[in-house]
Tab-separated table of C-alpha atoms and ligand atoms in Angstrom:
chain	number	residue	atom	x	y	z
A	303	UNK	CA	338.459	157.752	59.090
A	304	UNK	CA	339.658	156.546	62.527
A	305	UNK	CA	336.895	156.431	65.001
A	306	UNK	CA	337.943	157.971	68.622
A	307	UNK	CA	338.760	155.124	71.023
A	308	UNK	CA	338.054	157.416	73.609
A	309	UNK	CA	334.620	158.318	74.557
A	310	UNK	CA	333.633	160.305	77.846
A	311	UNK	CA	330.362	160.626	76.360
A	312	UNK	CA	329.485	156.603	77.448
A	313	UNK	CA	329.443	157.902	80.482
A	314	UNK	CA	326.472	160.474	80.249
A	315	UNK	CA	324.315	158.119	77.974
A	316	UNK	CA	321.452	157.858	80.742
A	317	UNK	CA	320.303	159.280	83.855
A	318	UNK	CA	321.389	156.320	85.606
A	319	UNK	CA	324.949	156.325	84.266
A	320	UNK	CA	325.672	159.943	85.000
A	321	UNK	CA	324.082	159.448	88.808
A	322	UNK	CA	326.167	156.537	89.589
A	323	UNK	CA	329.760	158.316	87.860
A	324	UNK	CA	328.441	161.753	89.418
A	325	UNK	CA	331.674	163.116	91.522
A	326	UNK	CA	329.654	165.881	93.708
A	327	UNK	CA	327.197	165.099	95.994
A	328	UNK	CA	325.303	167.651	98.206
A	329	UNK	CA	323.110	166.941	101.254
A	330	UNK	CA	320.921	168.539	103.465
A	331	UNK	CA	323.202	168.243	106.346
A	332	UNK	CA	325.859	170.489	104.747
A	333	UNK	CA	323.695	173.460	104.160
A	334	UNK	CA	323.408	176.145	106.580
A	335	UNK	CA	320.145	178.549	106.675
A	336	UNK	CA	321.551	182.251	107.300
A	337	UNK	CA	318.312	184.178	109.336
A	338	UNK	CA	317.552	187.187	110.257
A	339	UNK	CA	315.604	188.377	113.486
A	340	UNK	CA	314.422	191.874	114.002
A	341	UNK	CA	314.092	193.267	117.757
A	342	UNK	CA	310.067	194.562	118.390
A	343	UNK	CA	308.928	193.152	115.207
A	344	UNK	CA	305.519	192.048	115.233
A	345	UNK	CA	304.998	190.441	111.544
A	346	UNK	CA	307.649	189.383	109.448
A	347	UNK	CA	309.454	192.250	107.485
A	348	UNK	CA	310.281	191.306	103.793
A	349	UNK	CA	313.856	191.961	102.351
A	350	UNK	CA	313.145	194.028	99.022
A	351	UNK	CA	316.664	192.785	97.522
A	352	UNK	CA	316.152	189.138	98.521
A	353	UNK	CA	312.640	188.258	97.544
A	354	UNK	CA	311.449	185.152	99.737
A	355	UNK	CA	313.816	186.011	103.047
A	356	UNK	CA	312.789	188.239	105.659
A	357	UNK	CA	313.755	189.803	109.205
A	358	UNK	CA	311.898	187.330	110.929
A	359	UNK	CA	309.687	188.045	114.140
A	360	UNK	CA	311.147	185.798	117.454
A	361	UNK	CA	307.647	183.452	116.707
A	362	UNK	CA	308.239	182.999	112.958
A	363	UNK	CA	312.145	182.598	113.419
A	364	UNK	CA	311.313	179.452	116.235
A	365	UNK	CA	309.046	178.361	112.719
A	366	UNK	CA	311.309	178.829	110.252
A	367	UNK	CA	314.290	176.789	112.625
A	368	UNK	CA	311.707	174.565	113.014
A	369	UNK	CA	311.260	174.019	109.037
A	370	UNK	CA	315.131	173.902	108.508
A	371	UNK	CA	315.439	171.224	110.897
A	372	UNK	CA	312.782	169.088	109.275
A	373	UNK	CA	314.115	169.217	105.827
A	374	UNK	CA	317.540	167.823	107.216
A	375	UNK	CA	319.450	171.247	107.146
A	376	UNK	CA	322.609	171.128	109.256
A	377	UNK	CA	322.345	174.134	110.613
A	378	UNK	CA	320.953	177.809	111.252
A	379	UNK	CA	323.576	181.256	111.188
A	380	UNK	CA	321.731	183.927	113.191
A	381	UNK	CA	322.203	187.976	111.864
A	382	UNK	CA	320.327	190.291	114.574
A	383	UNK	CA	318.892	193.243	114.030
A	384	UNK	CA	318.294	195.500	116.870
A	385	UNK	CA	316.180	198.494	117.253
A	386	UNK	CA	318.889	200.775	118.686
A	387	UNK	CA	322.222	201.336	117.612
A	388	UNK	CA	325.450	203.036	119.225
A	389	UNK	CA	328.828	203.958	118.794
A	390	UNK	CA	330.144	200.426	120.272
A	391	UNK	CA	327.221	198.296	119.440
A	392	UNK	CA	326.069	197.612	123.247
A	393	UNK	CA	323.591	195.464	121.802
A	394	UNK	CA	325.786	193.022	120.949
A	395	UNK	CA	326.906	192.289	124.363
A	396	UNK	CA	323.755	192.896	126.405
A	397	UNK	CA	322.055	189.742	127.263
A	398	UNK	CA	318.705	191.097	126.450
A	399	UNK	CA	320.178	192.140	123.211
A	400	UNK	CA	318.334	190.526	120.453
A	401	UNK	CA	321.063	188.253	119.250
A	402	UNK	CA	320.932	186.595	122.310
A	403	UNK	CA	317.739	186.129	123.307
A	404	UNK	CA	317.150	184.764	119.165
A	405	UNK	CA	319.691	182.109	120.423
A	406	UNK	CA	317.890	181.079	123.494
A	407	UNK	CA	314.874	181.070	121.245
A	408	UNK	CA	316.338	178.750	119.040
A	409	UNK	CA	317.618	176.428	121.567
A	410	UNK	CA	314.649	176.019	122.887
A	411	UNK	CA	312.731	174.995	120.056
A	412	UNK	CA	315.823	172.753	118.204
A	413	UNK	CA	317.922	171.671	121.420
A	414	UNK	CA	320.910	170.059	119.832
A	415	UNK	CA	319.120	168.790	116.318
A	416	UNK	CA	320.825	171.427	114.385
A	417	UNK	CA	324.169	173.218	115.291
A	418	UNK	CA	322.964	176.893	116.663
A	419	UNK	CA	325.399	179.333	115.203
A	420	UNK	CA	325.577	182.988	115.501
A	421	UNK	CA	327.442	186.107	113.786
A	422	UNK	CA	330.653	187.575	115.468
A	423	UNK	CA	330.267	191.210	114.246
A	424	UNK	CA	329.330	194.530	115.671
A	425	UNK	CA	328.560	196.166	111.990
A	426	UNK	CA	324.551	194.794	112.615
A	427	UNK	CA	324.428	196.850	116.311
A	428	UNK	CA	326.909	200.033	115.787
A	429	UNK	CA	325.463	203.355	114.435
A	430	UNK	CA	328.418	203.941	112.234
A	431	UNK	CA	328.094	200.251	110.496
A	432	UNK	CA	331.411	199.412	111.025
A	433	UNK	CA	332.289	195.923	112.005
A	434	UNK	CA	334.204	197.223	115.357
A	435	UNK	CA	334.798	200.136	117.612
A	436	UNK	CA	336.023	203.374	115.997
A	437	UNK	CA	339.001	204.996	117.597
A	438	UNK	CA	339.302	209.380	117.985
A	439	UNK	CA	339.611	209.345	114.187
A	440	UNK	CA	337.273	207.658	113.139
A	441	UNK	CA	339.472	204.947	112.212
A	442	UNK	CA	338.519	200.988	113.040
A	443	UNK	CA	340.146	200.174	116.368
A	444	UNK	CA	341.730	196.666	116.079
A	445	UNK	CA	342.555	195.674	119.710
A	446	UNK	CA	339.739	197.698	121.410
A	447	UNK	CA	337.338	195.708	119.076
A	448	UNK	CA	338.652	192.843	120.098
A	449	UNK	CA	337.882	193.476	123.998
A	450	UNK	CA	334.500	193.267	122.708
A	451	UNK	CA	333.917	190.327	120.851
A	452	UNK	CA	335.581	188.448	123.785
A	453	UNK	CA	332.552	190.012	125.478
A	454	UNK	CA	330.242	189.353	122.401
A	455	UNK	CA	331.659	185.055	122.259
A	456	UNK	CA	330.740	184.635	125.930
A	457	UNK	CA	327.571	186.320	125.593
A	458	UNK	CA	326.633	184.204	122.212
A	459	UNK	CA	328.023	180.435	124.005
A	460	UNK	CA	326.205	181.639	127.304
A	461	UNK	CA	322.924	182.060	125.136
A	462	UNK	CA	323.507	178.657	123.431
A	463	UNK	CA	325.288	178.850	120.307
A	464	UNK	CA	327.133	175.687	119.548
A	465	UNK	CA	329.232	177.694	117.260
A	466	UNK	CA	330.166	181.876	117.165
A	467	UNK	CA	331.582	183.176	114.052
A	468	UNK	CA	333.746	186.130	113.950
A	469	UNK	CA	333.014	188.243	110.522
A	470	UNK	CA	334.269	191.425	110.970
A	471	UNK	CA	338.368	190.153	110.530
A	472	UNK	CA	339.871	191.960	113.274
A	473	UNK	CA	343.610	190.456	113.295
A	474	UNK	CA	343.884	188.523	116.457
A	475	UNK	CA	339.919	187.738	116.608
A	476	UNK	CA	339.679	184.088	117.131
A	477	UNK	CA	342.517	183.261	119.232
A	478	UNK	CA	340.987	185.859	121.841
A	479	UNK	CA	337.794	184.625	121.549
A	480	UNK	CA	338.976	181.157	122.008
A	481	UNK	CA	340.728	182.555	125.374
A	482	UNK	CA	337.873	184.281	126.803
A	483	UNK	CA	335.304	180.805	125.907
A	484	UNK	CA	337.547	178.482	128.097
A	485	UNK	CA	337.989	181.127	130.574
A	486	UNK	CA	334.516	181.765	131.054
A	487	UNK	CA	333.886	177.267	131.109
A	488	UNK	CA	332.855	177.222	127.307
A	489	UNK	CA	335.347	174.960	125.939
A	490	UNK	CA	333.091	172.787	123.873
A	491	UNK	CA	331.731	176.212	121.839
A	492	UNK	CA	333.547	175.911	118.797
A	493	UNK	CA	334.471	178.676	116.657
A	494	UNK	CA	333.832	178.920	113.163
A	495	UNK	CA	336.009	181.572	111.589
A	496	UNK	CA	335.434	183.586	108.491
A	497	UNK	CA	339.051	183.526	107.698
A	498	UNK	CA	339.155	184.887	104.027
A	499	UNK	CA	336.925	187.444	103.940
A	500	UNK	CA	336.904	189.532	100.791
A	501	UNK	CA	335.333	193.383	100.639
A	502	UNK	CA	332.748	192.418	98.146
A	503	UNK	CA	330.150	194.387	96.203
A	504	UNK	CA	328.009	191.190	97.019
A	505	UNK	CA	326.792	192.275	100.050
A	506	UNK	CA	325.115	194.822	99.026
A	507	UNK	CA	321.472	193.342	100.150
A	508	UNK	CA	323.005	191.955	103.135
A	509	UNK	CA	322.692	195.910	104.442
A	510	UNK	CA	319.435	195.852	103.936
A	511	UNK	CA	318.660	192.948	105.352
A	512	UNK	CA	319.919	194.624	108.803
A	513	UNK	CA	319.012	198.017	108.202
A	514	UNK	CA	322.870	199.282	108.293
A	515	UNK	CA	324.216	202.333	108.550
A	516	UNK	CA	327.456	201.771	107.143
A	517	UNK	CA	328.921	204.612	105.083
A	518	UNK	CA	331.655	203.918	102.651
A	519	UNK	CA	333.731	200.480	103.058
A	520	UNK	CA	335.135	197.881	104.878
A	521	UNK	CA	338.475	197.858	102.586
A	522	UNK	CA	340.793	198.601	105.757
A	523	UNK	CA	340.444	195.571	107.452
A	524	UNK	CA	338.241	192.844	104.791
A	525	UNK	CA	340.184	191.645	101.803
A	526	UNK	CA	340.838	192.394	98.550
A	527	UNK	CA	339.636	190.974	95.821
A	528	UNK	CA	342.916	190.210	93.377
A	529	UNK	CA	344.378	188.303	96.808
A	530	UNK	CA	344.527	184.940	96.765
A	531	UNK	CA	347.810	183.820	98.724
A	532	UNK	CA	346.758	186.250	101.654
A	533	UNK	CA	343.874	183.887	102.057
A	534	UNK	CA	346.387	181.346	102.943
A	535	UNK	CA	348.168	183.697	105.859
A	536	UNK	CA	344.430	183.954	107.352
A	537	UNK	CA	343.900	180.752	107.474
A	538	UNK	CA	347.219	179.816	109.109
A	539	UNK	CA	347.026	182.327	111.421
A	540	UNK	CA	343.069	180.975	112.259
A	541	UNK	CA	344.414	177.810	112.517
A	542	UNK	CA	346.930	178.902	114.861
A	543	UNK	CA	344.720	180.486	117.113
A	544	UNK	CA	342.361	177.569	117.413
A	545	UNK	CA	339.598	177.693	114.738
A	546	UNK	CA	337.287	174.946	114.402
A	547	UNK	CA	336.034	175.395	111.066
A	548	UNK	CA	337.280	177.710	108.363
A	549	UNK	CA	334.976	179.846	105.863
A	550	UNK	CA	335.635	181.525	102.721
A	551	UNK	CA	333.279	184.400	101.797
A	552	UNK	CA	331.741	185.367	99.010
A	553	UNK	CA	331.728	181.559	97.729
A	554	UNK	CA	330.992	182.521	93.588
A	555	UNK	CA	333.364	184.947	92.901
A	556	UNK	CA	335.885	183.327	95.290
A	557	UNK	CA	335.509	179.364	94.204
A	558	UNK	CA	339.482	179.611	93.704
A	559	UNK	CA	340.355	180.639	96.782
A	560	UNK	CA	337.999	178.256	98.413
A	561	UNK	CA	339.221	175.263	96.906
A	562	UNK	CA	342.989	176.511	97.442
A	563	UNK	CA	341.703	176.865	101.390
A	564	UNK	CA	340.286	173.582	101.117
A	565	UNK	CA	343.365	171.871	99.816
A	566	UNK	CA	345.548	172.607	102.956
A	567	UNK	CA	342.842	173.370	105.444
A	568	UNK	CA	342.948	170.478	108.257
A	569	UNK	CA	339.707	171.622	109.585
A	570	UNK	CA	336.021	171.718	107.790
A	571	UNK	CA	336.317	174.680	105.358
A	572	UNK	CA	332.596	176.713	104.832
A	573	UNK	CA	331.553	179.092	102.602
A	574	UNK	CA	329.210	181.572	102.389
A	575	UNK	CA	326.382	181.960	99.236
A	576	UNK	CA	325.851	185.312	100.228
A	577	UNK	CA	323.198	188.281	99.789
A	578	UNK	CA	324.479	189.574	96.287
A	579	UNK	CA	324.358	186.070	94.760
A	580	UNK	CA	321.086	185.320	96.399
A	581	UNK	CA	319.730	188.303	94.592
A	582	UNK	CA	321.412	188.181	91.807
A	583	UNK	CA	319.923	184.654	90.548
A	584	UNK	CA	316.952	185.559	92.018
A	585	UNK	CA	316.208	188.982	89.902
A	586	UNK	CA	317.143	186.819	86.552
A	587	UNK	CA	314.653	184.266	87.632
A	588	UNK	CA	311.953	186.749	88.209
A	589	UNK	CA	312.702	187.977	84.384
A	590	UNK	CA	312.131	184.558	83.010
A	591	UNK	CA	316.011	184.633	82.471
A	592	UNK	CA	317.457	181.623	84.465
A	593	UNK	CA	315.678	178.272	85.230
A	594	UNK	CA	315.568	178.851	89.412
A	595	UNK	CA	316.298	175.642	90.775
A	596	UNK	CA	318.301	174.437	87.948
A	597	UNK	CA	320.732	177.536	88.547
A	598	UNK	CA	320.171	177.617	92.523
A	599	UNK	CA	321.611	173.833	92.338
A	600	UNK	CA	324.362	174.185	89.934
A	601	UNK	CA	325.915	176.687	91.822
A	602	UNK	CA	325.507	175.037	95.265
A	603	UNK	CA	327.143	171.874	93.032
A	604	UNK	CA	330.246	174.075	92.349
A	605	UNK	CA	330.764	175.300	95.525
A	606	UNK	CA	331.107	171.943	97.061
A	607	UNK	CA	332.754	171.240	94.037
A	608	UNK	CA	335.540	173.443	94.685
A	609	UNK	CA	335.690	172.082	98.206
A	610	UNK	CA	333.293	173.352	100.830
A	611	UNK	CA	332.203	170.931	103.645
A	612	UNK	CA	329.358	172.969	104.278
A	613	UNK	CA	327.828	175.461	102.820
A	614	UNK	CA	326.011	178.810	103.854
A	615	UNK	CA	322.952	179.553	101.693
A	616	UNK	CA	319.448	181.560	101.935
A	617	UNK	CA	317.959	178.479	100.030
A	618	UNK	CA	318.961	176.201	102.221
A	619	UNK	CA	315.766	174.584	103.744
A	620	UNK	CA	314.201	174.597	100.158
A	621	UNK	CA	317.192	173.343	98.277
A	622	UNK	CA	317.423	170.451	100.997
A	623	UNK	CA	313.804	169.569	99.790
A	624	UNK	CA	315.080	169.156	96.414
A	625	UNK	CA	317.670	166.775	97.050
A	626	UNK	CA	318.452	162.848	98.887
A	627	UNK	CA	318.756	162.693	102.173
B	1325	PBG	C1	329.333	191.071	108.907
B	1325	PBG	C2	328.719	190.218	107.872
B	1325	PBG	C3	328.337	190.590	106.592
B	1325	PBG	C4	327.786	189.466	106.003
B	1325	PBG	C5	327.847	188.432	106.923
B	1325	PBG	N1	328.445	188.921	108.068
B	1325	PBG	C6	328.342	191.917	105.948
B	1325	PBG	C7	329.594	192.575	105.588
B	1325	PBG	O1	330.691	192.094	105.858
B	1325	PBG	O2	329.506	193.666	105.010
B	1325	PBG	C8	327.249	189.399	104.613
B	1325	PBG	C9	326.384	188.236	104.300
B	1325	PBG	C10	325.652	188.366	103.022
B	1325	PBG	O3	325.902	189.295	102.224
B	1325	PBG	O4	324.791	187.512	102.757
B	1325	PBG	N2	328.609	190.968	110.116
């Protein structure tokens, strides 16, 4: 019998062997804590569908920024949650809205230790829960959203985010926000685009987490799910308009797409561990189904894998605990 001359296995013998051949590394600094802050709260308000994150009060988000920035996180993506919500999402652009003053908040306590980034999107402030303005029927109006986010970006880089990124993938989005940062003497706020954006059942606890009020879909204007190659016409036309950083959202169900995006992308390229995939892990853990930070890590492991330079993730000050510096 002839023995096999080759033999991965030699190379997973010990611990020490498969750290030094290990391909993928992740580090603190790559992760990005997504947070939540809700307007008038006075205690933290729990998230059923994401046990462990909450809408955080102003006081225990400045904590919880704090925390992040001590376990070596990279960086913090702000979601606000106001108390009132209208037909255009005035919130969003007031600079007493509670976005805003979360980002002053947050600049104050971290300064430039972490990069300050903030959500692009008027789904979290309008009353309808759609991700722009509607027009007379009740359809999502492109270019009069986009008036708006111009509004939003200037508001968000005035209230010291280092980076704004546009979710709601209005065609157009980035290079007008781009246009209305320099205009307005904000040329060093980058933008950090969600370019492939994919209508995914996976946010599901996401709307809970800021009380929407969205009825139906976002299928007219996020992608869908079987297209890959349209990924690849976002991110050229992202490019074009002067992203700084690219992200590909939902990262699990979408680790093709990502690493496609990161093969041609000559920016960073993000992506998003997002609500549904939070929960999802979590609920099996809870039933003694999945080993929690064995499964938490392996996926964070395969979406760098695939590509990601950094990586959204609701465990991200915890699973920077877990790992070198
Ligand atoms: C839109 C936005 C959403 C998420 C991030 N930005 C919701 C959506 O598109 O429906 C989802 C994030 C998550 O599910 O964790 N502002």
């Amino acid at each position: 019998m002839a023995f096999p001359a080759q033999r991965p296995r030699r190379l997973r013998t010990t611990p020490a062997m498969r750290r030094m051949v290990s391909e993928t590394e992740v580090r603190p600094r790559q992760l990005v804590l997504p947070m939540f802050v809700r307007e008038g709260a006075t205690e933290p308000v729990p998230i059923s569908s994401m046990p462990g994150v909450v809408q955080h009060t102003r006081d225990s988000l400045r904590k919880a920024v704090a925390q992040a920035a001590s376990a070596g996180v990279g960086g913090v993506m702000l979601f606000g949650v106001p108390q009132v919500h209208d037909a255009t999402g005035s919130g969003a652009v007031d600079p007493e809205g509670i976005l805003n003053v979360a980002l002053r908040d947050v600049r104050d306590e971290v300064g430039d230790d972490l990069v300050v980034m903030s959500d692009l999107c008027l789904d979290e402030f309008t009353d309808h829960g759609h991700c722009g303005v509607l027009d007379a029927d009740g359809r999502v109006d492109n270019d009069a959203t986009l008036d708006v986010y111009a509004r939003m970006g200037v508001e968000q880089a005035r209230a010291g985010a280092h980076l704004v990124g546009p979710s709601g993938m209005m065609d157009g989005q980035v290079g007008v926000i781009r246009e209305a940062l320099d205009e307005a003497g904000f040329a060093d706020t980058g933008i950090l685009a969600y370019t492939a954006k994919y209508a995914s059942a996976f946010y599901g606890p996401f709307r809970e987490a800021v009380n929407s009020q969205l009825r139906g879909d976002r299928k007219t204007y996020q992608q869908d799910g079987g297209n890959a190659r349209e990924a690849l016409r976002e991110l050229a036309l992202d490019l074009d308009e002067g992203a700084d950083m690219v992200m590909v959202k939902p990262a699990l169900a979408y680790l093709d797409v990502l690493a496609r995006v990161a093969d041609v992308a000559d920016v960073p390229v993000a992506a998003y561990q997002i609500s549904g995939e939070y929960a999802m892990i979590e609920a099996a853990v809870e039933r003694g189904w999945l080993e929690r930070e064995r499964t938490i890590l392996e996926t964070v492991t395969s979406i760098r894998r695939a590509g990601a330079d950094v990586i959204l993730t609701y465990w991200a000050t915890e699973v920077a605990g877990w790992l070198d510096r």
